[in-house]
Coordinates of C-alpha atoms in Angstrom, one line a residue:
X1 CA 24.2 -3.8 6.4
X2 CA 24.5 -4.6 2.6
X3 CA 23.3 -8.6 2.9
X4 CA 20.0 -9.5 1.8
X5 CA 18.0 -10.7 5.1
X6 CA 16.3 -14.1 5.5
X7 CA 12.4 -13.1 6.0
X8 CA 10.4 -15.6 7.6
X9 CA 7.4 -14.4 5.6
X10 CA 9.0 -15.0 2.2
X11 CA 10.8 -18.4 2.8
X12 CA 14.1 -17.6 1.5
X13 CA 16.8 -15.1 0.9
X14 CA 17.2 -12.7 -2.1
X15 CA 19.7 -10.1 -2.7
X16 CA 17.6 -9.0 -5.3
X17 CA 15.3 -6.5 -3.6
X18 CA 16.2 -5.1 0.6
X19 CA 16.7 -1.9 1.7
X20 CA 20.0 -1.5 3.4
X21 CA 21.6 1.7 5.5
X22 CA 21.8 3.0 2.1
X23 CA 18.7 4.9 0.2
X24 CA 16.5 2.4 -1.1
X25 CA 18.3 0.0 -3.7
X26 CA 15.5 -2.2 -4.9
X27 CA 15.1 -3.1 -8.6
X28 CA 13.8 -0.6 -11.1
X29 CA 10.8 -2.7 -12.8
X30 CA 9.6 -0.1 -14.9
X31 CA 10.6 -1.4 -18.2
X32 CA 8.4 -4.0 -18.2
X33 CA 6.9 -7.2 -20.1
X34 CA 4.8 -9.0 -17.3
X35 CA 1.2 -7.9 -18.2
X36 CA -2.2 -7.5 -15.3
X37 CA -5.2 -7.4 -17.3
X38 CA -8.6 -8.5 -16.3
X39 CA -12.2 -8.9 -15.0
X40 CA -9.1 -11.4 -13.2
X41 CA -5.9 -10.2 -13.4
X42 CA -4.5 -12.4 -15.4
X43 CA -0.2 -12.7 -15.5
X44 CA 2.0 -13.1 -18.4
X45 CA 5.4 -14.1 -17.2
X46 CA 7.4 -14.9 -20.6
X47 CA 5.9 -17.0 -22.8
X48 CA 3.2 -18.2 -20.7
X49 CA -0.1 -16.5 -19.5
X50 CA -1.8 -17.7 -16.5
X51 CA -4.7 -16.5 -14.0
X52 CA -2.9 -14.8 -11.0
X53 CA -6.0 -16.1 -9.1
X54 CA -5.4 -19.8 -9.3
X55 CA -7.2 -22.6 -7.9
X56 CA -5.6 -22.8 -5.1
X57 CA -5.7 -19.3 -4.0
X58 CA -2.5 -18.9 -4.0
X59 CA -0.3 -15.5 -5.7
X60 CA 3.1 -16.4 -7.1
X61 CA 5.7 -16.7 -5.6
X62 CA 7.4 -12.9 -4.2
X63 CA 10.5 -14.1 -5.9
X64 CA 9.3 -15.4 -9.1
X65 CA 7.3 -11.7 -9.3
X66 CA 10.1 -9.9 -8.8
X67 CA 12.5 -12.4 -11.2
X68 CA 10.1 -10.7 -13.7
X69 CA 9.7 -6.9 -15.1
X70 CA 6.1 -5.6 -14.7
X71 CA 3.7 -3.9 -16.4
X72 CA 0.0 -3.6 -15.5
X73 CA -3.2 -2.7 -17.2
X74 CA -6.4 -1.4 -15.8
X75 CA -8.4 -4.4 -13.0
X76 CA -11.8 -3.7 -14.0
X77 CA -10.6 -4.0 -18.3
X78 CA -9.5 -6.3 -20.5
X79 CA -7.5 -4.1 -22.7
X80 CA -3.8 -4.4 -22.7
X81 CA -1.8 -1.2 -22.5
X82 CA 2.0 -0.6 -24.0
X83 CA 5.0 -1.5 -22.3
X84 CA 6.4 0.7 -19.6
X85 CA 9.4 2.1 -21.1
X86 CA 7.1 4.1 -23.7
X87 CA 8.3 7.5 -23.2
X88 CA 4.7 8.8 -23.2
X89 CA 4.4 6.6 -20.0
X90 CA 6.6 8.0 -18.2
X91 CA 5.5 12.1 -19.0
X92 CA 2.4 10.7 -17.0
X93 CA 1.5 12.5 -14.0
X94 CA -0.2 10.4 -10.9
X95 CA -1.2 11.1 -7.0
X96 CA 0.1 8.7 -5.0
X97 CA -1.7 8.8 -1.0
X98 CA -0.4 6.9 1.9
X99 CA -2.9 6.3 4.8
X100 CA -1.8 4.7 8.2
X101 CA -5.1 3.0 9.4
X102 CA -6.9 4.5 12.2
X103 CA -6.9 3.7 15.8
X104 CA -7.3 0.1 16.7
X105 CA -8.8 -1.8 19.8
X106 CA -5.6 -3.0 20.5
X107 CA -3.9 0.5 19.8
X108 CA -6.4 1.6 23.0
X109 CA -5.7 -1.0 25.1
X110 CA -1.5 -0.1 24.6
X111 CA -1.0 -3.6 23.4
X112 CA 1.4 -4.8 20.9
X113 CA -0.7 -6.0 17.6
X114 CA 1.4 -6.8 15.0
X115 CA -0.1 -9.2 12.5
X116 CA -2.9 -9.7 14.8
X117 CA -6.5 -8.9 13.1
X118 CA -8.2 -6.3 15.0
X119 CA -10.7 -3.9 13.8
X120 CA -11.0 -0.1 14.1
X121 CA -12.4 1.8 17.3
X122 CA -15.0 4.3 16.9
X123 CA -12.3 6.8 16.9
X124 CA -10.7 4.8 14.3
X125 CA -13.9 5.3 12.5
X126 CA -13.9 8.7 12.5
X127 CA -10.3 9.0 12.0
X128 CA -10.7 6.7 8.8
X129 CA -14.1 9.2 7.4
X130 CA -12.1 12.3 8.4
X131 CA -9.6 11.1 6.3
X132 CA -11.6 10.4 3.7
X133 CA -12.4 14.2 3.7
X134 CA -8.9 15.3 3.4
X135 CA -8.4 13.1 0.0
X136 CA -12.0 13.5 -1.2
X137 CA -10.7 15.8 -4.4
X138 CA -7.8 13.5 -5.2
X139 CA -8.5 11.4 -7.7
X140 CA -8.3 7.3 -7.1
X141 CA -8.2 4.4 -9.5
X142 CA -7.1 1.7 -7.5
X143 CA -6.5 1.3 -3.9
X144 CA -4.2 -1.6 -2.5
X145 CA -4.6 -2.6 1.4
X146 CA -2.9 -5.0 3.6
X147 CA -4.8 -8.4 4.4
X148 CA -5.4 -7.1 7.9
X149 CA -9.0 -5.8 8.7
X150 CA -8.2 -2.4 10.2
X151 CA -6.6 -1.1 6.6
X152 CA -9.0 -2.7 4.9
X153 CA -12.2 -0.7 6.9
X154 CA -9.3 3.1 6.7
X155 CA -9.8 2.7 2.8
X156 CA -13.2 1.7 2.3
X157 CA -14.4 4.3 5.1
X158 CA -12.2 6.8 3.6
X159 CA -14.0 6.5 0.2
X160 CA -17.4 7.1 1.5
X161 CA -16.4 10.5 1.4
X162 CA -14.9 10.9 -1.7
X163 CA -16.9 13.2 -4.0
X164 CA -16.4 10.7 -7.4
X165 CA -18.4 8.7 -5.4
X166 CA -17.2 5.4 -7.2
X167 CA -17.5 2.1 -5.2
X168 CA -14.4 -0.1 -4.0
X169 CA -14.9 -3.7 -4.5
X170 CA -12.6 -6.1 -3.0
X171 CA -11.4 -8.1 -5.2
X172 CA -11.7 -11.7 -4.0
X173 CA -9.2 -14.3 -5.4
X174 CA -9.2 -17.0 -2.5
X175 CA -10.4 -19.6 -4.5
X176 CA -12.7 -20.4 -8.3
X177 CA -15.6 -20.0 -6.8
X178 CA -14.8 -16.5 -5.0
X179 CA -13.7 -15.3 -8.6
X180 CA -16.9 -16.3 -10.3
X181 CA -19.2 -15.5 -7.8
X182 CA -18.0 -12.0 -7.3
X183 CA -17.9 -11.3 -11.3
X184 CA -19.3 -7.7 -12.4
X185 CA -21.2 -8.4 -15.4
X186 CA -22.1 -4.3 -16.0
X187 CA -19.4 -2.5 -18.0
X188 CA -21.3 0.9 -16.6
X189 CA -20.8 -0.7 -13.1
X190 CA -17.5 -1.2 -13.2
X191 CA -16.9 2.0 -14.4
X192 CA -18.0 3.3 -11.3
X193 CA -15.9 1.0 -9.3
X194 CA -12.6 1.1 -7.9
X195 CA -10.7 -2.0 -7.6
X196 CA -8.9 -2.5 -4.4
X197 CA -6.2 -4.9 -3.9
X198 CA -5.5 -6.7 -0.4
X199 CA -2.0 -8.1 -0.1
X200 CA -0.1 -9.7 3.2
X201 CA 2.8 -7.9 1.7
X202 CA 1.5 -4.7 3.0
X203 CA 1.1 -5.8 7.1
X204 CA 2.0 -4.6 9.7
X205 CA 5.8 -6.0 10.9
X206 CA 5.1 -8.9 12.6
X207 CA 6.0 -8.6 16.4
X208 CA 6.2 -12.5 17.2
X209 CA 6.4 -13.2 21.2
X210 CA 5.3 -9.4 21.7
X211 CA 2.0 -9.8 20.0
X212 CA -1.1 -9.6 22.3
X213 CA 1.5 -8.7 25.5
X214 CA 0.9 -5.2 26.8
X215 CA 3.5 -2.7 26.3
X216 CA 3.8 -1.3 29.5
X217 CA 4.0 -4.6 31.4
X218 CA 6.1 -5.4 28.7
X219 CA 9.1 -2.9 29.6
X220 CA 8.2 -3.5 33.1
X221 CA 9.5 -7.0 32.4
X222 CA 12.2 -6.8 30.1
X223 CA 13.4 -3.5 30.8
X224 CA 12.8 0.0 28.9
X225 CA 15.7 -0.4 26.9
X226 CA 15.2 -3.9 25.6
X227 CA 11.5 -2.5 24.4
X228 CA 12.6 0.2 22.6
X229 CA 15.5 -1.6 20.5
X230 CA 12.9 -4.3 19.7
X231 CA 10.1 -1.7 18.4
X232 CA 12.7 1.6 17.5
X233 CA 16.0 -0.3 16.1
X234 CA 16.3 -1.1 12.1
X235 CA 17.5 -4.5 11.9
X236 CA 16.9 -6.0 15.6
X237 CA 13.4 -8.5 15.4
X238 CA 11.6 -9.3 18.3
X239 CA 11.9 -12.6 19.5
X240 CA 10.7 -14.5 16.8
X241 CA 9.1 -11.6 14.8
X242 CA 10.5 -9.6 12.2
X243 CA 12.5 -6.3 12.3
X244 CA 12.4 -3.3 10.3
X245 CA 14.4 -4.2 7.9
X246 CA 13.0 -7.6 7.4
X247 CA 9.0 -5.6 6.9
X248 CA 10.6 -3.0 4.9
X249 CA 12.3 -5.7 2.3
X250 CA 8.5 -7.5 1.8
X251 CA 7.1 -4.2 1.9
X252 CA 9.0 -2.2 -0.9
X253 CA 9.8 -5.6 -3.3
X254 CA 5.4 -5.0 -3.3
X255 CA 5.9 -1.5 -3.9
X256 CA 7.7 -2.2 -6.6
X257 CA 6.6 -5.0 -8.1
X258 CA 2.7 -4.1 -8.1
X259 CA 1.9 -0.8 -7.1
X260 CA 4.8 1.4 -9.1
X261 CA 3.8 -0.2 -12.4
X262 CA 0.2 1.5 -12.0
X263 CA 1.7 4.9 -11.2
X264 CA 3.7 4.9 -14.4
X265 CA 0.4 4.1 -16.1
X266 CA -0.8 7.4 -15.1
X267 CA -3.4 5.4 -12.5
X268 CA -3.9 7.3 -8.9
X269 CA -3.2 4.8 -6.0
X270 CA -4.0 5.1 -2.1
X271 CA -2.3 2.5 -0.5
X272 CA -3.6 2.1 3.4
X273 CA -1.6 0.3 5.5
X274 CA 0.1 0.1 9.0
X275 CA 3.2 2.1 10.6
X276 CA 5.9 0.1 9.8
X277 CA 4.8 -0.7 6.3
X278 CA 4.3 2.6 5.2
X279 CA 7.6 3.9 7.0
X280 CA 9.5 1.3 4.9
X281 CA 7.9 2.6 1.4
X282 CA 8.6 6.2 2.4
X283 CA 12.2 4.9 3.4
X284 CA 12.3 4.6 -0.7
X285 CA 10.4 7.2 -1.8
X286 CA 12.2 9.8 0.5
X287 CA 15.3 8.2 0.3
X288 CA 16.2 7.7 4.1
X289 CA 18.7 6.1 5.7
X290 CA 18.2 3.4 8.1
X291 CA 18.7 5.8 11.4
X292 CA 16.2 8.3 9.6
X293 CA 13.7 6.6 9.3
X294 CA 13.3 4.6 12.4
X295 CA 12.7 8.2 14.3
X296 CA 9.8 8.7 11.6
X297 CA 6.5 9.2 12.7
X298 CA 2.9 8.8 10.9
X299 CA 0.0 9.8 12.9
X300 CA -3.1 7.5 12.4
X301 CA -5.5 8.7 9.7
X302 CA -3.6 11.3 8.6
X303 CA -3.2 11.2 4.6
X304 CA 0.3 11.7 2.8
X305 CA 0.3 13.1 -0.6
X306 CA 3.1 12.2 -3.3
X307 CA 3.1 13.4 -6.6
X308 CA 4.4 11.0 -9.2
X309 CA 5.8 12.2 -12.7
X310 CA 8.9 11.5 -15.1
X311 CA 9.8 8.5 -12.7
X312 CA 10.3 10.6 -9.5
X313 CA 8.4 11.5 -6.5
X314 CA 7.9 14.3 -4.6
X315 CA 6.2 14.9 -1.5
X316 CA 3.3 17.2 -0.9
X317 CA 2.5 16.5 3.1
X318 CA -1.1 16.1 3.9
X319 CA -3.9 17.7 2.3
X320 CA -5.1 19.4 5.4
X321 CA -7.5 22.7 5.5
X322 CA -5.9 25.5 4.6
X323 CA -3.2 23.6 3.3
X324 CA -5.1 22.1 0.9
X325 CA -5.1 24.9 -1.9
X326 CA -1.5 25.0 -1.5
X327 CA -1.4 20.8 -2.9
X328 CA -3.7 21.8 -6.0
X329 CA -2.2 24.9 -6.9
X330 CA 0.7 22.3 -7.4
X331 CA 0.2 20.5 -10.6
X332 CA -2.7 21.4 -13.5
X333 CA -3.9 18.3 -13.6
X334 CA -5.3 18.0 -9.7
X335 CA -6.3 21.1 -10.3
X336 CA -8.3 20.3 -13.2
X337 CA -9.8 16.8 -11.5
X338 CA -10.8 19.0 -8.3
X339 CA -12.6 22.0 -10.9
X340 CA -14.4 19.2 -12.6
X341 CA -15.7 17.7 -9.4
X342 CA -17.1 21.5 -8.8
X343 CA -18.9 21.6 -12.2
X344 CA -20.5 18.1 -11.6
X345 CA -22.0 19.0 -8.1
X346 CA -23.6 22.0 -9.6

């Protein structure tokens, strides 16, 4: 299917950014003049400069964003860097990990959740912290979430573990008074903080008239078949929830848009989200079609490794065990970052 699908979420239609049967198509951003900078984020989009957090709460618009080319500087400073198609930029190696949140009280009680806020069970729990082992000598410099609660306790679990032992801070732009009110005033503090991002952008696909229903009753009623081609086709929504497709084209337009730019800055992202997000920003990054990837699966709490350099991405599985000397043995650099940890816990 090479039209651009109407996405509830986003309001409109844009045949700027989807991802088709073809390998991912969306818009290469990385030559880049809109600028992040911050204690606030602030935007420049042309001529003009403008808080990203406005008074309303509100982020722009996903089609203005993408109507512009990105670049982004560090949250937690207020320095600028150079623009994106620096060939310096691009020599810059990066660790990208991908983390499906871990199990959720819904995910135990086989119903379908969707965009429905749940938290994490206690196995969730321990499936977030034993993830947090596995990644504990990557480095991370920013960590973006979905708005959903169950991502948001993966990451910041996950972190307890890490042995950089910097703190994630949410970064809170609902309104003035969450951005003034949460203000660091320590440049040694935030230092020692990671900034993490929470975007709707990143949910889980939205199930609509499925949500809250259980799964087995579910196929009981409607019939196996019907089930499966609701939750397993690409570009067949539930009724009145979204598809695949229609997740994968909010999901990757983010992708691109925010989280890329950092990579090509050299900054080491973890991004934990749900199934189908995820599955649609490895659709791009692994190039799938639209029949490979619906038969992919990611396990809860189990980490992906990508390694991001000269503009391409390769995979490096999870850092598991035994495994794990295998991913650092890969690249100097996490080998370096993972010897340095050693020296400082001496």
């Amino acid at each position: 299917m090479d039209a651009a699908v109407c996405n509830p979420f986003l309001g409109t239609s844009s045949s700027r950014c989807y991802v088709s049967s073809r390998p991912c198509v969306c818009p290469d951003l990385r030559g880049s003049s809109m600028r992040l900078s911050s204690e606030f984020f602030k935007v420049e989009i042309g001529r003009s400069e403008r808080s990203l957090f406005q008074s309303s709460g509100k982020k722009p618009s996903p089609i203005i964003a993408l109507a512009s080319q990105t670049s982004v500087s560090d949250p937690f400073s207020t320095s600028s860097k150079n623009n994106y198609s620096d060939s310096s930029k691009k020599s810059n190696e990066a660790a990208l990990i991908l983390i499906r949140h871990g199990e959720s009280l819904w995910n135990e009680k086989n119903l379908f959740t969707g965009s429905v806020d749940v938290p994490l069970t206690k196995k969730g729990v321990e499936e977030a912290i034993e993830a947090g082992k596995r990644i504990s000598n990557i480095p991370v410099d920013m960590i973006y979430t979905s708005s959903l609660i169950r991502a948001q306790m993966t990451a910041m679990l996950a972190m307890t573990q890490h042995r950089q032992r910097k703190v994630p801070i949410i970064l809170h732009d609902e309104n003035e008074r969450a951005r003034t009110w949460s203000r660091i005033y320590s440049e040694e503090t935030k230092k020692q903080s990671i900034p993490v991002i929470t975007d709707w952008q990143l949910n889980e696909r939205m199930y609509g008239e499925l949500q809250g229903l259980n799964k087995q009753e579910t196929a009981e009623r409607y019939g196996k078949e019907q089930v499966h081609e609701w939750r397993r086709s690409y570009d067949i929504p539930p009724p009145n929830g979204e598809s695949l497709e229609m997740c994968a084209q909010r999901a990757v337009m983010y992708f691109r848009n925010e989280i890329e730019p950092q990579l090509f800055a050299g900054k080491n992202v973890m991004i934990a989200a749900h199934g189908n997000s995820l599955r649609s920003i490895i659709m791009c990054l692994d190039k799938l079609t639209s029949q490979e990837v619906i038969s992919l699966e990611l396990s809860t709490g189990i980490p992906l490794l990508y390694i991001f350099k000269e503009g391409r991405y390769v995979r490096r599985g999870s850092p598991v065990g035994p495994t794990e000397a295998g991913v650092y043995a890969y690249t100097r650099t996490l080998a370096q970052y993972r010897q340095n940890l050693d020296e400082m816990s001496y």
